[in-house]
Coordinates of C-alpha atoms and ligand atoms in Angstrom, one line a residue:
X1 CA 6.9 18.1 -2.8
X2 CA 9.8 16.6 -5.1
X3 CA 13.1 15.2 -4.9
X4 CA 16.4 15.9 -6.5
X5 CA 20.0 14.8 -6.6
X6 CA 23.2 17.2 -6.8
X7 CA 26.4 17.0 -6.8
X8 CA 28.3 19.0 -3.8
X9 CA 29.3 19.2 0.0
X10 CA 26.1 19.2 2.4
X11 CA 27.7 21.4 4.8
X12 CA 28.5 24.4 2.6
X13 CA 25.0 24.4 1.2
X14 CA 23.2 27.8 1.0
X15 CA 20.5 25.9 2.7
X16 CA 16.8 26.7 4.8
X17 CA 17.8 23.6 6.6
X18 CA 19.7 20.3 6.2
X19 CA 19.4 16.9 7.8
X20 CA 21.8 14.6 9.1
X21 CA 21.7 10.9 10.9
X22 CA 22.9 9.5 13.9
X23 CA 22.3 6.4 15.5
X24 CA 22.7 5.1 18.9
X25 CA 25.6 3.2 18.9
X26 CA 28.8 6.2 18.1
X27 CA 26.7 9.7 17.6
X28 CA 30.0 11.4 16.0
X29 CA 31.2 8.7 13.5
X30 CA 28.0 9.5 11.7
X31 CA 28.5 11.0 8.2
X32 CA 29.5 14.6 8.9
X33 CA 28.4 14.7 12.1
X34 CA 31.9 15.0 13.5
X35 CA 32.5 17.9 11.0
X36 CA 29.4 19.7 11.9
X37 CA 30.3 19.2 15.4
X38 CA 33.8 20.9 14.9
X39 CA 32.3 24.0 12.9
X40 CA 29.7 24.4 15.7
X41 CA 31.9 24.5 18.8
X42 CA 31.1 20.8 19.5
X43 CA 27.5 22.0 20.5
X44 CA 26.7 18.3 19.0
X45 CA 29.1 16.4 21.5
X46 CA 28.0 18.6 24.4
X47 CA 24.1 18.0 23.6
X48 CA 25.3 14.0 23.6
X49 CA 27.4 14.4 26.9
X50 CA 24.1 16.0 28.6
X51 CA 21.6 13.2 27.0
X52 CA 19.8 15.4 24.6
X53 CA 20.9 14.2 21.5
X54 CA 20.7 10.3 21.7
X55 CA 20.3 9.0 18.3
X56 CA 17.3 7.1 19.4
X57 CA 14.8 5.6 16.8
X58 CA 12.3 9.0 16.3
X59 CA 14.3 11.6 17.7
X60 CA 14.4 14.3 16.1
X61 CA 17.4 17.8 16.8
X62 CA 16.9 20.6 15.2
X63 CA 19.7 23.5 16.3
X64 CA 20.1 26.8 14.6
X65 CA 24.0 27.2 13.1
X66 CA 23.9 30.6 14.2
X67 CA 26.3 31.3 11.3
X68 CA 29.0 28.9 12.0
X69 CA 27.9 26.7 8.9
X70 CA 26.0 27.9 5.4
X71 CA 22.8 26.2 6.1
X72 CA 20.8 28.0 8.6
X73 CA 19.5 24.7 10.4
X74 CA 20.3 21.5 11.5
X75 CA 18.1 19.1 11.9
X76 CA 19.0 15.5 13.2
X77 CA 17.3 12.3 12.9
X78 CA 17.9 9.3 15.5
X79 CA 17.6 6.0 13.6
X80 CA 18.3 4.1 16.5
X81 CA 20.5 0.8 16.8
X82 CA 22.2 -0.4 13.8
X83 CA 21.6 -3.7 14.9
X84 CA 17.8 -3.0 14.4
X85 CA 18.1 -0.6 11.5
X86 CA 15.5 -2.0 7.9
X87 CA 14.7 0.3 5.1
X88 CA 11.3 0.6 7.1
X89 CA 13.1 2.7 10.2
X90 CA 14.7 5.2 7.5
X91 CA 11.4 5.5 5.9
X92 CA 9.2 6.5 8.9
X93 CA 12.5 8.5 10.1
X94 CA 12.4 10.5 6.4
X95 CA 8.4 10.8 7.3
X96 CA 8.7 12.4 10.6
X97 CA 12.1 14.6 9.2
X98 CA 9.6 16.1 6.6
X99 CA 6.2 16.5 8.8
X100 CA 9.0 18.7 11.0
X101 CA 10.3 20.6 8.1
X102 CA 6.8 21.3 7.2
X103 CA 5.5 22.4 10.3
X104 CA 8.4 25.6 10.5
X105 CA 8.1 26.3 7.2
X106 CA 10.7 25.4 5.7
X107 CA 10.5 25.1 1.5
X108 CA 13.5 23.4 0.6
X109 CA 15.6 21.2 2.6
X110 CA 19.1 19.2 1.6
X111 CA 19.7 15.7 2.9
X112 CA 22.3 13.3 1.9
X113 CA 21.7 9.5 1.2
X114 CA 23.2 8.1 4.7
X115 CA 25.4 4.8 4.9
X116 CA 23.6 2.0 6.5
X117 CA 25.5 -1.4 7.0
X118 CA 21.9 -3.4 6.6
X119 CA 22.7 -6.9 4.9
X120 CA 22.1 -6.5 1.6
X121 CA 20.6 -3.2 0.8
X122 CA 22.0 -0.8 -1.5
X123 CA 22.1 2.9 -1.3
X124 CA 19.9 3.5 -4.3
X125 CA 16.7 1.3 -2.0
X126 CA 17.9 3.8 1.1
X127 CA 17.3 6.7 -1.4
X128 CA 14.1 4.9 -2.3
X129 CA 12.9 4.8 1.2
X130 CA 13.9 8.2 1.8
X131 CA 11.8 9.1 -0.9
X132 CA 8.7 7.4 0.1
X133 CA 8.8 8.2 3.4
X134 CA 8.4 11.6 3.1
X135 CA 5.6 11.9 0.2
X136 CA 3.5 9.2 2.3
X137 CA 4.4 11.0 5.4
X138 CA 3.3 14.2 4.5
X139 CA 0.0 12.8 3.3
X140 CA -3.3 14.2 4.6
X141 CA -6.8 14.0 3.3
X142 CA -8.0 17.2 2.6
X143 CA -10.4 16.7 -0.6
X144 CA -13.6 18.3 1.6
X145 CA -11.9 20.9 4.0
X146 CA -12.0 24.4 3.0
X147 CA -8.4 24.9 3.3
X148 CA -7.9 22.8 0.9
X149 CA -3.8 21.7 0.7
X150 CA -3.1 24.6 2.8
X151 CA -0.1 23.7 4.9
X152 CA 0.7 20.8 1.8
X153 CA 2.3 23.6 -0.5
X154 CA 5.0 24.4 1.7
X155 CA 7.6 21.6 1.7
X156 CA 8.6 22.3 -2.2
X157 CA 11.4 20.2 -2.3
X158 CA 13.8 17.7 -1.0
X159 CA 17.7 17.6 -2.4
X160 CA 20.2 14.6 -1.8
X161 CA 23.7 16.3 -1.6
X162 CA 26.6 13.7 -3.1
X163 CA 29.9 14.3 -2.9
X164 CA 31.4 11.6 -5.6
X165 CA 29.6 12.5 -9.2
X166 CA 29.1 8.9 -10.2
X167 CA 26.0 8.3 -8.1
X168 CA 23.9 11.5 -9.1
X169 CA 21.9 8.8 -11.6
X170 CA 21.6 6.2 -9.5
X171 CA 19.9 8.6 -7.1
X172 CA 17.5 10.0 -9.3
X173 CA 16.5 6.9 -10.7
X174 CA 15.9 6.2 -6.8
X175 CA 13.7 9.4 -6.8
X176 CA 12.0 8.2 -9.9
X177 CA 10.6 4.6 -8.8
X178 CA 10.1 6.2 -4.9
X179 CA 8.2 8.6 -6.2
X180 CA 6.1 6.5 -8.5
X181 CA 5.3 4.1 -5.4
X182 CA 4.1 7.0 -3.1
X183 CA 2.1 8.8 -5.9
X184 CA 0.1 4.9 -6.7
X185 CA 0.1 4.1 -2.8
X186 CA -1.4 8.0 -2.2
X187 CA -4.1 7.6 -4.7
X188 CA -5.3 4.2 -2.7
X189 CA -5.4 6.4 0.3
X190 CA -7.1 9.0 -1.7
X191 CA -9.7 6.3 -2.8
X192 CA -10.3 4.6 0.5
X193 CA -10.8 8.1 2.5
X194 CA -13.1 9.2 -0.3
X195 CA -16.8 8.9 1.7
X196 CA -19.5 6.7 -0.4
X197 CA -20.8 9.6 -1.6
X198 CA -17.6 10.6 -3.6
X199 CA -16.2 7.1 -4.4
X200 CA -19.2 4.8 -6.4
X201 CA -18.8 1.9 -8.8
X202 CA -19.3 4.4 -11.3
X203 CA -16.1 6.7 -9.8
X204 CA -14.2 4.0 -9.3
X205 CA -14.8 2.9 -12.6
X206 CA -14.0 7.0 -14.1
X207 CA -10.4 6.8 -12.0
X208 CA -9.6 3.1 -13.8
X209 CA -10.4 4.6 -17.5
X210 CA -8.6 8.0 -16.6
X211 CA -5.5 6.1 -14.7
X212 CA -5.5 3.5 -18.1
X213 CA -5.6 6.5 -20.4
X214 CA -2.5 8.2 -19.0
X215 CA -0.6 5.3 -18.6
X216 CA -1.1 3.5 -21.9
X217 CA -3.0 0.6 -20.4
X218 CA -6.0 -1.4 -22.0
X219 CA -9.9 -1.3 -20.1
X220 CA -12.9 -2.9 -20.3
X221 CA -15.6 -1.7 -17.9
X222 CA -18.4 -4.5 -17.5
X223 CA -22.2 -2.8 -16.9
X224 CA -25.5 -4.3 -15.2
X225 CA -25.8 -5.9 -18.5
X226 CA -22.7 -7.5 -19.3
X227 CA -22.7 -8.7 -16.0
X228 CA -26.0 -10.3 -16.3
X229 CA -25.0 -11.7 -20.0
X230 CA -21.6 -13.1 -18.1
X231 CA -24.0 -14.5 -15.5
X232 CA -21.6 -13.1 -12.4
X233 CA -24.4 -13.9 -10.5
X234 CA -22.1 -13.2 -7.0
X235 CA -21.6 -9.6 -8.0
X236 CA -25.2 -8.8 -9.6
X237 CA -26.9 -10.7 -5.8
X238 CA -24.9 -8.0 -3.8
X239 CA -26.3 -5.6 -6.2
X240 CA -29.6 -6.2 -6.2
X241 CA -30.4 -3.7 -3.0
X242 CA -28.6 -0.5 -4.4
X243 CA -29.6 2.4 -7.3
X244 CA -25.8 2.4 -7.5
X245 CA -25.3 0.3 -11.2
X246 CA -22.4 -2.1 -10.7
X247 CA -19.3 -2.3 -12.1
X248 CA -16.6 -5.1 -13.2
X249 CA -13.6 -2.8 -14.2
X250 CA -10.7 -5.0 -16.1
X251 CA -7.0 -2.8 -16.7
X252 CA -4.5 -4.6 -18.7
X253 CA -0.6 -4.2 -19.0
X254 CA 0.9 -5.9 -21.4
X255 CA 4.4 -5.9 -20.6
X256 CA 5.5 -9.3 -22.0
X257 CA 3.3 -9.7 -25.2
X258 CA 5.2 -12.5 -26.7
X259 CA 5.1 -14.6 -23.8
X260 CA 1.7 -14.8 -22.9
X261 CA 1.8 -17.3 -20.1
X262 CA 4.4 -14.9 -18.1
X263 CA 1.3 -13.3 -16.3
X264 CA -0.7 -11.9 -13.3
X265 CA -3.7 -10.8 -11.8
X266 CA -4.8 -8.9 -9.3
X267 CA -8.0 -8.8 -8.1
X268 CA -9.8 -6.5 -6.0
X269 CA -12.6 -6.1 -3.4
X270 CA -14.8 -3.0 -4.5
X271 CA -17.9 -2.9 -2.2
X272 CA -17.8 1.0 -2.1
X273 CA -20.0 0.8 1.1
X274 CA -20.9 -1.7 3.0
X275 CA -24.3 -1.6 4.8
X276 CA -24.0 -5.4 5.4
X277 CA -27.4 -5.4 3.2
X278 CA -30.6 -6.9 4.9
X279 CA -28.2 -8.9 7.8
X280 CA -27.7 -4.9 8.9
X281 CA -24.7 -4.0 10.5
X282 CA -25.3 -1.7 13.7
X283 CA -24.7 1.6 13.8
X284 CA -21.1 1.9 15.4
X285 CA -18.6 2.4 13.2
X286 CA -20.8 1.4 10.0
X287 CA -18.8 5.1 8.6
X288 CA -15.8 2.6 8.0
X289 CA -17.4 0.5 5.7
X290 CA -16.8 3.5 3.2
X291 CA -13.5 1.6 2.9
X292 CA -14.5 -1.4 2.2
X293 CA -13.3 -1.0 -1.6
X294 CA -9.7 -0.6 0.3
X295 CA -8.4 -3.9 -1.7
X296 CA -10.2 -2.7 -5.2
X297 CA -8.1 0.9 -4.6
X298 CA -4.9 -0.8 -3.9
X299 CA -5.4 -2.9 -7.2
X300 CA -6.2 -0.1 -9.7
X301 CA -3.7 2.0 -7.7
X302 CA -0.9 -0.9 -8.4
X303 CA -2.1 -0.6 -12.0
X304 CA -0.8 3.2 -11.9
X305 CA 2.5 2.6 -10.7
X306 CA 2.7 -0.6 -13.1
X307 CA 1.9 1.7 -16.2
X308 CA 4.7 3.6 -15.5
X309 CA 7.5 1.3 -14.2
X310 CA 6.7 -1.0 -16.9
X311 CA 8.3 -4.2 -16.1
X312 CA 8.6 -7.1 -18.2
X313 CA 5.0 -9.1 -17.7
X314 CA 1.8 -9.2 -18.0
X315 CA -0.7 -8.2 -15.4
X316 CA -4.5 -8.2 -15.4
X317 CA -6.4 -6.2 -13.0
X318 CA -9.5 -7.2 -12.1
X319 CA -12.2 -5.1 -10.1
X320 CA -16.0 -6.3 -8.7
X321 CA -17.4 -2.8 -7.4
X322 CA -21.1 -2.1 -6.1
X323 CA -22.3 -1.3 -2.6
X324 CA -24.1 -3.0 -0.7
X325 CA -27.5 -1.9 0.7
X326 CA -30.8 -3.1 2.5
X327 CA -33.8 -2.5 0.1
X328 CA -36.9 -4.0 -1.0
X329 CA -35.0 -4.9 -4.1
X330 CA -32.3 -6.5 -1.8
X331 CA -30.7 -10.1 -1.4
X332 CA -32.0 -11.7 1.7
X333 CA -30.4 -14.8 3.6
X334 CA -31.5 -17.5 2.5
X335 CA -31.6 -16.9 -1.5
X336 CA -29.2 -18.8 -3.5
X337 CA -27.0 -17.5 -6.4
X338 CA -25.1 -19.2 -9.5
X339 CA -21.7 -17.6 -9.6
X340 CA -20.1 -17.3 -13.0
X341 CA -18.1 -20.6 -12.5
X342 CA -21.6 -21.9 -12.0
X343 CA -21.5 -22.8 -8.8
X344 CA -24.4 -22.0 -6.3
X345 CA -24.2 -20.3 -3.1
X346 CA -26.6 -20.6 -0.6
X347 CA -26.3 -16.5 0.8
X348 CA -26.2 -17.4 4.6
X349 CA -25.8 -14.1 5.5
X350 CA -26.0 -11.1 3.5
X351 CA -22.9 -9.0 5.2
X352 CA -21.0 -11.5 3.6
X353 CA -20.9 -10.3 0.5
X354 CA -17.0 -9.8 -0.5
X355 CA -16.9 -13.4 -1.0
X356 CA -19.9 -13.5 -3.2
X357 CA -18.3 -10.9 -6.0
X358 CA -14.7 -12.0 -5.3
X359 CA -15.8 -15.6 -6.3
X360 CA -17.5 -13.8 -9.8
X361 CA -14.2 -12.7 -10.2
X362 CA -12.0 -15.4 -9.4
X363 CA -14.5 -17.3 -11.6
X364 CA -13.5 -15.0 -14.2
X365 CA -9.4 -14.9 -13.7
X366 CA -9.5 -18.5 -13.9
X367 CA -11.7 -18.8 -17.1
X368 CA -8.6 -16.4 -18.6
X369 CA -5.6 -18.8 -18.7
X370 CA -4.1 -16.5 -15.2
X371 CA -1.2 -18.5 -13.8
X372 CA -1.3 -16.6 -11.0
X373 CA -3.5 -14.4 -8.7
X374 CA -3.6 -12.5 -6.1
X375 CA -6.8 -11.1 -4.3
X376 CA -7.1 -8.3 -2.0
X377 CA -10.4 -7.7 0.4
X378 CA -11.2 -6.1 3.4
X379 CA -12.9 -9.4 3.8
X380 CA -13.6 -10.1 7.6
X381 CA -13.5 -8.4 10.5
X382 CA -12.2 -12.2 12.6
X383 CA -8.6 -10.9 10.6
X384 CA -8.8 -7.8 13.0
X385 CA -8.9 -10.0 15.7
X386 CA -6.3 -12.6 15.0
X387 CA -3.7 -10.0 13.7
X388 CA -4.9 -6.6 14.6
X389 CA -3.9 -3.5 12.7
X390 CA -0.5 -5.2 12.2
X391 CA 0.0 -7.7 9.6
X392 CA -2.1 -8.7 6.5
X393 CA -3.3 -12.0 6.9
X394 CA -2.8 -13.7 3.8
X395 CA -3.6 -17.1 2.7
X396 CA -2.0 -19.3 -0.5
X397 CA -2.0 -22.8 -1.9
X398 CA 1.4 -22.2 -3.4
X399 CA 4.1 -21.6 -0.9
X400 CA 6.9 -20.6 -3.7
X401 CA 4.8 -17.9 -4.9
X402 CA 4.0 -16.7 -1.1
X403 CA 7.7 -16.7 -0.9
X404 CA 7.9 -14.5 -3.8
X405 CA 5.4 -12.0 -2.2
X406 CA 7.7 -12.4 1.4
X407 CA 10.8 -11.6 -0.5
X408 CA 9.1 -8.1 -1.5
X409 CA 7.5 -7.1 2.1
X410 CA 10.9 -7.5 3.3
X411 CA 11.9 -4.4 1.1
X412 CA 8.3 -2.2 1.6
X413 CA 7.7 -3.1 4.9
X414 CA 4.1 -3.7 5.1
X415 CA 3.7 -7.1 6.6
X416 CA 2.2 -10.3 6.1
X417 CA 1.3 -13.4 8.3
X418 CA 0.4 -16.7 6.6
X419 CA -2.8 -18.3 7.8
X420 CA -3.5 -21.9 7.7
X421 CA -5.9 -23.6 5.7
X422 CA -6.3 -26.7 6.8
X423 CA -9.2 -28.6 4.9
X424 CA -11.2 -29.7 8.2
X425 CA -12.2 -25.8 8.2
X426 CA -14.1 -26.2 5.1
X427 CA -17.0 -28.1 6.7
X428 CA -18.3 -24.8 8.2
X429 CA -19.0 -23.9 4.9
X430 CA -21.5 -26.8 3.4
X431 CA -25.2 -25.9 2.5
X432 CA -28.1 -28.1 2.9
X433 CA -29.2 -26.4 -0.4
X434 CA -26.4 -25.3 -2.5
X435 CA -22.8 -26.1 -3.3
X436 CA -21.8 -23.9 -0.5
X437 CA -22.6 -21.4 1.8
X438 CA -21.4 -17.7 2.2
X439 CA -21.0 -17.7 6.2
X440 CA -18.9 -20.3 7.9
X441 CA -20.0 -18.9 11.4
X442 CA -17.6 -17.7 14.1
X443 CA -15.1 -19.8 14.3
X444 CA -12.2 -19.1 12.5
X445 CA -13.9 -16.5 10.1
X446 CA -11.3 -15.3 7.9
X447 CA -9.8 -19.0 7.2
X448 CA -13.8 -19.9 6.1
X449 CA -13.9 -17.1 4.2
X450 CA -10.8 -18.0 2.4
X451 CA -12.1 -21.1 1.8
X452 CA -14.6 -20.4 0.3
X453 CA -12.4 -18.1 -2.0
X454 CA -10.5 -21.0 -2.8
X455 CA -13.4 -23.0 -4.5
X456 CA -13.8 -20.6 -7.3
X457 CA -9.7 -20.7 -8.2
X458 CA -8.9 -23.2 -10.9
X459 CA -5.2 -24.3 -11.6
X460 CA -3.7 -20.7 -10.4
X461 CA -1.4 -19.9 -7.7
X462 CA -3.3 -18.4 -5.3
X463 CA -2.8 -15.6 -2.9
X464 CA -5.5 -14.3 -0.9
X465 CA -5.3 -10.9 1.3
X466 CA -7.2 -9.8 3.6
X467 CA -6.7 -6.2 4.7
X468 CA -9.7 -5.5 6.8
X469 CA -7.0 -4.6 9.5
X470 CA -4.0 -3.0 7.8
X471 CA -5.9 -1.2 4.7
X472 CA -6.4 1.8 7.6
X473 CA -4.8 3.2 10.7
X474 CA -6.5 4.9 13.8
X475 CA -3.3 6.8 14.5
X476 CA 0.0 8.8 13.3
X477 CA 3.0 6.7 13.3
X478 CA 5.9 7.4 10.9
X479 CA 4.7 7.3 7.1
X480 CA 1.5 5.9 8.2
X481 CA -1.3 8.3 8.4
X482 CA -4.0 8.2 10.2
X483 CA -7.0 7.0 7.6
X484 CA -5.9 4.6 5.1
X485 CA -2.8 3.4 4.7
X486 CA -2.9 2.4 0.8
X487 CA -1.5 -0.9 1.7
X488 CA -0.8 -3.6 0.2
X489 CA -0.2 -1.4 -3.1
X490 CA 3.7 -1.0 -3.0
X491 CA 4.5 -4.8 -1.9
X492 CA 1.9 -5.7 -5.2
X493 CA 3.7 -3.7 -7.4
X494 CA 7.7 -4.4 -6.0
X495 CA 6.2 -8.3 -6.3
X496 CA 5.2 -7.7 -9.8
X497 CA 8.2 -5.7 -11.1
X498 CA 10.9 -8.9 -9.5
X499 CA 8.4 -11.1 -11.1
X500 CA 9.3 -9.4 -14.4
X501 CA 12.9 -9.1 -13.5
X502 CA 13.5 -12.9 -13.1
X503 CA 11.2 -13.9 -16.3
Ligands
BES1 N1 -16.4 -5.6 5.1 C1 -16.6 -6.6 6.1 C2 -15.3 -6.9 6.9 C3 -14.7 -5.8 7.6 C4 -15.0 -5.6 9.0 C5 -13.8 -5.0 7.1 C6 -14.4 -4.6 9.7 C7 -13.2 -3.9 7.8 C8 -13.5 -3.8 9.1 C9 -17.2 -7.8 5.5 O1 -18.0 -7.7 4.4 C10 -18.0 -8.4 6.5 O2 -19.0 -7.8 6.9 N2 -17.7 -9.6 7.0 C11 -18.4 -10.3 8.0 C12 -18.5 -11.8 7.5 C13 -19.5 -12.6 8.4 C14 -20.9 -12.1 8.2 C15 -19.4 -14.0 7.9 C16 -17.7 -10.2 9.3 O3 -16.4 -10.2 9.3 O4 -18.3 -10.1 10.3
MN2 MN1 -20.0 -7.2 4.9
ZN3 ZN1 -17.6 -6.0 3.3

């Protein structure tokens, strides 16, 4: 499915369909709704009078124009009270629109880019949204079925009808960058949904090279070898149980070469399954753990989107991807590993192992001169209870730069809740026999985990995310499929792109 922009009159369009907005508050003051009403013997005021057509958030009117008007439908989209309206209502409102324009078969629909009195936000972000919301809404996971992209094919295309002339470039540039988000944020879906069997180290590591080769960006895969040579002892511990060969996978951008210091990284979680090793996890549910390289996909996805928006910084991307399995080769609790910053870890328990490789390769961001960081993990399951499916919980010791990353989930609407970090948690996490330990117990398990995250992060600013909750969805709502959502991708890389803005 793509997007275009034209110049023209939405109601004379030779059209399959077109869609319009209402909201609650005055249905007919709407953009053309009052001249659509007029040309279809006010079948739109009538429908209002009786309570049918509402403009309520989700609702969705589709009447036949039996002639009275060019295109041959109408379809309506509620977007509810103004008072509530964000970039993230028109989004899953542009994702339901196209899931219904999809399901009667309609191949090419016009739209216009409605007017939204939202503080602040342009019409070229509304177009944006519009954008998105569609190609992420339209998303399914159909890699393994044999009807492979069957009912995919038959939205072709999606044109913005503006009257003035003067805005046709905004709008495509609009269609450009939405476009680019939802391709990178579809490939981390694509990633996560991928079963173990389909998505190794050594995959992960083929979509990093092909994804750096098509987007001009730099890589550096790191083998069982190197790693042993780097002595990432954190990442080669988790390995030890699995055939699967590890794999550190580094992309560079270099968008600011001449300023060196202007610079981030983004690091990822890659455990491409998660057995929890010889502390077993039970049976239930163990098929999610396929998605426990969620924050690893989100990362190399970032990098895709990156490559092509090229903003004006540099950003390192950092991946530690193996699986982690029970074995007679295996890690058992107990054993103690020297991370690459040389610290030791005491392995308290061996499901705990995101912490082990993310601390390689925080070890390894630090040792690089980063001056700031970001992680991203599906690192523990106490997130999913203090925050649910909802927000990311996120963590920092640098409020500015946390503010930086608020600033940017106001515009993509994935959320974030800052966890506290106060330092009387970190006792839960001292070893009788090393320099820490990789399980702080129950309490408060994703603030001891982040803890322990923050040990291995020398004089960066440091965010930490953990998207064991929001990097997948057990339902349809909006532009969020059920599967993976591909979060926190499109906040990483609007974050990125105003950090190159302002440098
Ligand atoms: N990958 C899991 C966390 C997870 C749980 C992600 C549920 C997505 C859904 C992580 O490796 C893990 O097993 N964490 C343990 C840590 C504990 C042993 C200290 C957990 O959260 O139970
Ligand atoms: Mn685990
Ligand atoms: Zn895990």
């Amino acid at each position: 499915m793509k997007f275009r922009a034209i110049q023209g009159e939405i109601l004379s369009q030779e059209s399959e369909a077109i869609v319009l907005y209402i909201g609650e508050d005055d249905i007919l003051s709407h953009e053309f709704i009052y001249e659509a009403n007029n040309n279809l013997e006010n079948c739109l005021s009538d429908m209002a009078s009786q309570g049918q057509l509402t403009g309520k958030k989700g609702e969705l009117t589709l009447i036949h124009t039996l002639g009275h008007i060019n295109p041959k439908r109408l379809l309506i989209v509620g977007l509810g009270k103004e008072s509530d309206l964000s970039l993230d209502v028109i989004r899953n409102a542009s994702a339901q629109f196209a899931r219904r324009l999809r399901s009667i078969g309609i191949q090419r629909a016009h739209t216009i880019v409605p007017q939204a009195n939202m503080n602040q936000i342009q019409p070229s972000q509304i177009a944006v949204a519009i954008t998105e919301g569609a190609l992420l809404g339209l998303y399914n996971f159909r890699k393994h079925t044999g009807k492979a992209d069957a009912d995919r094919s038959k939205l072709d295309e999606i044109v913005f009808v503006d009257k003035p002339s003067d805005r046709l470039e905004t709008f495509s540039e609009s269609i450009r960058i939405g476009t680019i988000n939802a391709e990178a944020t579809i490939l981390a879906r694509d990633m996560v949904n991928q079963p173990a069997n389909f998505m190794t180290p050594s995959i992960m590591a083929q979509i990093a090279s092909d994804i750096a080769k098509s987007n001009t960006l730099d890589l550096e895969i790191f083998s069982s070898s190197d790693l042993s040579k780097l002595k990432m002892g954190g990442l080669l511990g988790v390995a030890k149980g699995t055939l699967e060969p590890p794999k550190f996978i580094i992309i560079k951008y270099s968008g600011d070469p001449d300023n060196p210091s202007n610079n981030i990284g983004i690091l990822g979680k890659g455990i491409t399954f998660d057995t929890g090793g010889i502390s077993l996890k039970s049976a239930a549910g163990m098929v999610e753990m396929k998605g426990d390289m969620a924050g690893a996909a989100a990362a190399i996805a970032s990098m895709q989107a990156i490559g092509k928006l090229r903003p004006k910084i540099n950003v390192i991307c950092m991946v530690a991807a193996t699986e982690n399995m029970p074995s007679g080769s295996a890690q058992k609790p107990g054993d103690v590993l020297t991370t690459f910053s040389g610290k030791t870890v005491e392995v308290d328990n061996t499901d705990a192992e995101g912490r082990l490789v993310l601390a390689d390769a925080l070890g390894y961001a630090s040792q690089l001169g980063l001056n700031r960081v970001i992680d991203i993990a599906t690192l523990t399951g106490a997130i999913i209870t203090s925050l649910g499916d909802v927000y990311t919980g996120g963590f920092t010791n640098d409020q500015e730069f946390w503010s930086q990353l608020m600033e940017s989930s106001v515009r993509t609407g994935e959320k974030f809740w800052l966890m506290p970090m106060h330092e009387d948690y970190k006792r839960q996490n001292i070893s009788d026999v090393a320099d820490i330990k990789n399980s702080g117990g129950r309490k408060a398990g994703s603030i001891t985990a982040a803890h322990f995250l923050a040990e291995f992060v020398e004089d960066m600013k440091w965010i930490h995310l953990d998207i064991a909750g929001t990097s997948t969805s057990d339902r349809l709502t909006g532009y969020t499929i059920k599967g993976a959502t591909g979060c926190p991708t499109r906040t990483i890389v609007h974050l990125i792109c105003s950090l190159g803005n302002d440098s």
